[in-house]
C-alpha positions as a printed Julia matrix, in Angstrom:
197×3 Matrix{Float64}:
   0.0     0.0     0.0
   1.32    3.46   -0.89
   1.85    5.97    1.89
  -0.6     8.87    1.93
   0.55   12.36    2.91
  -0.84   14.83    0.41
  -3.49   14.5    -2.27
  -3.77   17.27   -4.85
  -5.94   17.71   -7.88
  -9.37   18.21   -9.28
 -12.28   16.56   -7.52
 -15.4    14.93   -8.91
 -18.21   17.17   -7.57
 -20.67   14.31   -7.08
 -22.54   15.68   -4.07
 -25.17   12.93   -3.98
 -26.4    11.58   -0.64
 -26.76    7.87    0.13
 -24.47    6.68   -2.66
 -24.51    2.94   -2.01
 -21.93    0.36   -2.92
 -24.17   -0.91   -5.73
 -24.02    2.55   -7.31
 -20.23    2.62   -6.88
 -19.83   -0.82   -8.48
 -22.84   -2.87   -9.56
 -23.28   -6.55   -8.67
 -22.4    -7.81  -12.16
 -18.84   -6.63  -11.57
 -18.41   -8.73   -8.43
 -17.36  -11.9   -10.26
 -13.69  -11.05   -9.95
 -11.22  -11.17   -7.11
  -8.83   -8.9    -9.02
  -8.53   -5.29   -7.94
  -7.78   -4.06  -11.44
 -10.28   -3.31  -14.18
 -13.14   -2.37  -11.86
 -12.78    1.34  -12.63
 -14.49    0.69  -15.96
 -17.64   -0.35  -14.1
 -17.5     2.32  -11.4
 -20.64    4.48  -11.26
 -21.96    2.73  -14.4
 -25.58    3.73  -13.73
 -24.61    7.38  -13.32
 -22.43    7.24  -16.42
 -25.5     6.37  -18.48
 -26.81    9.86  -17.76
 -25.69   12.56  -20.2
 -23.43   15.21  -18.7
 -22.35   13.14  -15.7
 -19.19   14.23  -13.86
 -17.42   10.91  -14.35
 -17.34   11.22  -18.13
 -16.65   14.96  -18.16
 -13.06   15.42  -19.45
 -12.65   18.31  -16.98
 -12.51   15.8   -14.13
 -10.77   12.88  -15.87
  -8.35   11.17  -13.5
  -9.4    13.22  -10.47
  -7.99   11.76   -7.24
 -10.83   13.1    -5.06
 -14.6    12.55   -4.92
 -16.83   15.01   -3.06
 -20.07   13.36   -1.98
 -23.09   13.79    0.27
 -24.09   12.13    3.53
 -23.85    8.37    4.04
 -21.42    7.65    1.2
 -20.78    3.92    0.72
 -23.94    2.63    2.39
 -25.41   -0.73    1.36
 -23.48   -3.96    1.11
 -20.06   -4.68    2.53
 -18.46   -5.3    -0.86
 -14.8    -4.39   -0.85
 -15.05   -4.11   -4.62
 -16.42   -0.57   -4.08
 -13.08    0.56   -2.68
 -11.24   -1.39   -5.38
 -13.3     0.33   -8.12
 -12.51    3.77   -6.71
  -8.82    2.89   -6.51
  -8.84    1.63  -10.09
 -10.31    4.98  -11.18
  -7.4     6.73   -9.44
  -9.42    8.01   -6.48
  -7.29    8.46   -3.37
  -9.75   10.36   -1.15
 -13.47   10.86   -0.66
 -14.8    13.92    1.17
 -18.32   13.73    2.63
 -20.3    14.71    5.74
 -20.57   11.02    6.72
 -19.68    7.51    5.55
 -20.99    4.02    6.06
 -18.76    2.39    8.69
 -18.12   -0.69    6.54
 -17.22    1.35    3.46
 -14.96    3.61    5.53
 -13.16    0.54    6.89
 -12.76   -1.0     3.44
 -11.5     2.29    2.02
  -8.94    2.63    4.82
  -7.71   -0.95    4.38
  -7.13   -0.2     0.7
  -5.35    3.13    1.22
  -8.23    5.5     0.43
  -8.59    8.46    2.79
 -12.14    9.25    3.91
 -12.47   12.85    5.07
 -15.5    13.87    7.13
 -16.36   17.57    6.94
 -19.49   19.55    7.84
 -22.07   20.04    5.08
 -21.16   23.74    4.71
 -17.54   22.82    3.99
 -18.61   20.12    1.54
 -20.89   22.63   -0.22
 -17.98   25.08   -0.54
 -15.67   22.37   -1.89
 -18.35   21.36   -4.41
 -18.23   24.92   -5.78
 -14.42   25.05   -5.86
 -14.23   21.63   -7.54
 -16.08   22.98  -10.56
 -13.16   25.26  -11.45
 -10.08   24.58   -9.32
  -8.04   21.83   -7.63
  -8.28   20.89   -3.97
  -5.41   20.04   -1.62
  -5.67   17.47    1.18
  -2.84   17.23    3.71
  -3.14   14.19    5.95
  -0.15   15.22    8.08
  -1.85   18.48    9.12
  -5.36   17.05    8.68
  -6.49   19.92    6.47
  -8.31   20.45    3.21
  -7.4    23.7     1.48
  -8.12   25.56   -1.74
  -6.45   28.32   -3.72
  -9.11   30.67   -2.33
  -7.74   30.47    1.23
 -10.4    27.97    2.35
  -9.01   25.81    5.14
 -10.99   22.97    6.72
  -9.66   20.81    9.57
 -10.73   17.18    9.78
 -10.39   14.49   12.42
  -9.01   11.02   11.81
  -8.4     8.08   14.08
  -4.72    8.07   15.14
  -4.24    4.4    14.19
  -5.7     4.94   10.72
  -3.54    8.01   10.22
  -0.44    6.04   11.27
  -1.25    3.24    8.83
  -2.05    5.56    5.92
   0.98    7.82    6.36
   3.27    4.79    6.63
   1.63    2.76    3.86
   0.74   -0.09    6.21
  -2.04   -2.53    5.44
  -2.78   -5.56    7.63
   0.07   -7.55    6.08
   2.49   -4.65    6.58
   1.43   -4.32   10.22
   2.01   -8.04   10.76
   5.44   -7.97    9.1
   6.32   -5.03   11.36
   5.77   -7.33   14.35
   7.85  -10.22   12.96
  10.48  -10.01   15.73
   7.79  -10.29   18.41
   6.11  -13.13   16.54
   9.41  -15.03   16.25
  10.15  -14.47   19.96
   6.7   -15.77   20.9
   7.1   -18.84   18.67
  10.47  -19.64   20.26
   9.04  -19.43   23.8
   5.92  -21.34   22.8
   8.0   -24.13   21.22
   9.65  -24.67   24.62
   6.29  -24.78   26.4
   4.51  -26.98   23.87
   7.16  -28.94   21.94
   4.59  -31.38   20.6
   3.27  -28.58   18.33
   6.65  -27.99   16.68
   6.8   -29.64   13.24
   9.32  -32.47   12.98
  12.43  -31.68   10.94
  12.35  -33.17    7.45
């Protein structure tokens, strides 16, 4: 997982409330266990509508989505986070998130930023013309117009994101402790130690 410190660029001004995981990636795309290729199916229902933000060349490749309340509600499908990642999205800003989606996003290196509705409304306006800057180290979202919004984030999640640590990385980081435990445990319960080949 890549470390996250700063995310800069245009943002998709989506703004919709209650965007569920089926809207992010529909069920017909769930037949894969691969994380790549899902961006093609992301927001497919919305992309059928003329003038949608996801097919507007102005926002092509934007690393940020600005959404309404309860983003990521619905099923627990991790494919929703994978689809966003495959589109190049590194952060979603919204007034609230589904807990399961927020957890899946975090585990896949996507920053979820919770801001008050007034801040989200302002960022929706800025996103139509200018880039947005997110700084995880200082926990701020800023614009070229001197807007500055502070956000909170769980300290453990911030540590993992800024150090690029997923669950495997966290486990590898504890390998010395794991080896020490296994050595002690082998002395206590030798019958569990595999026989040498």
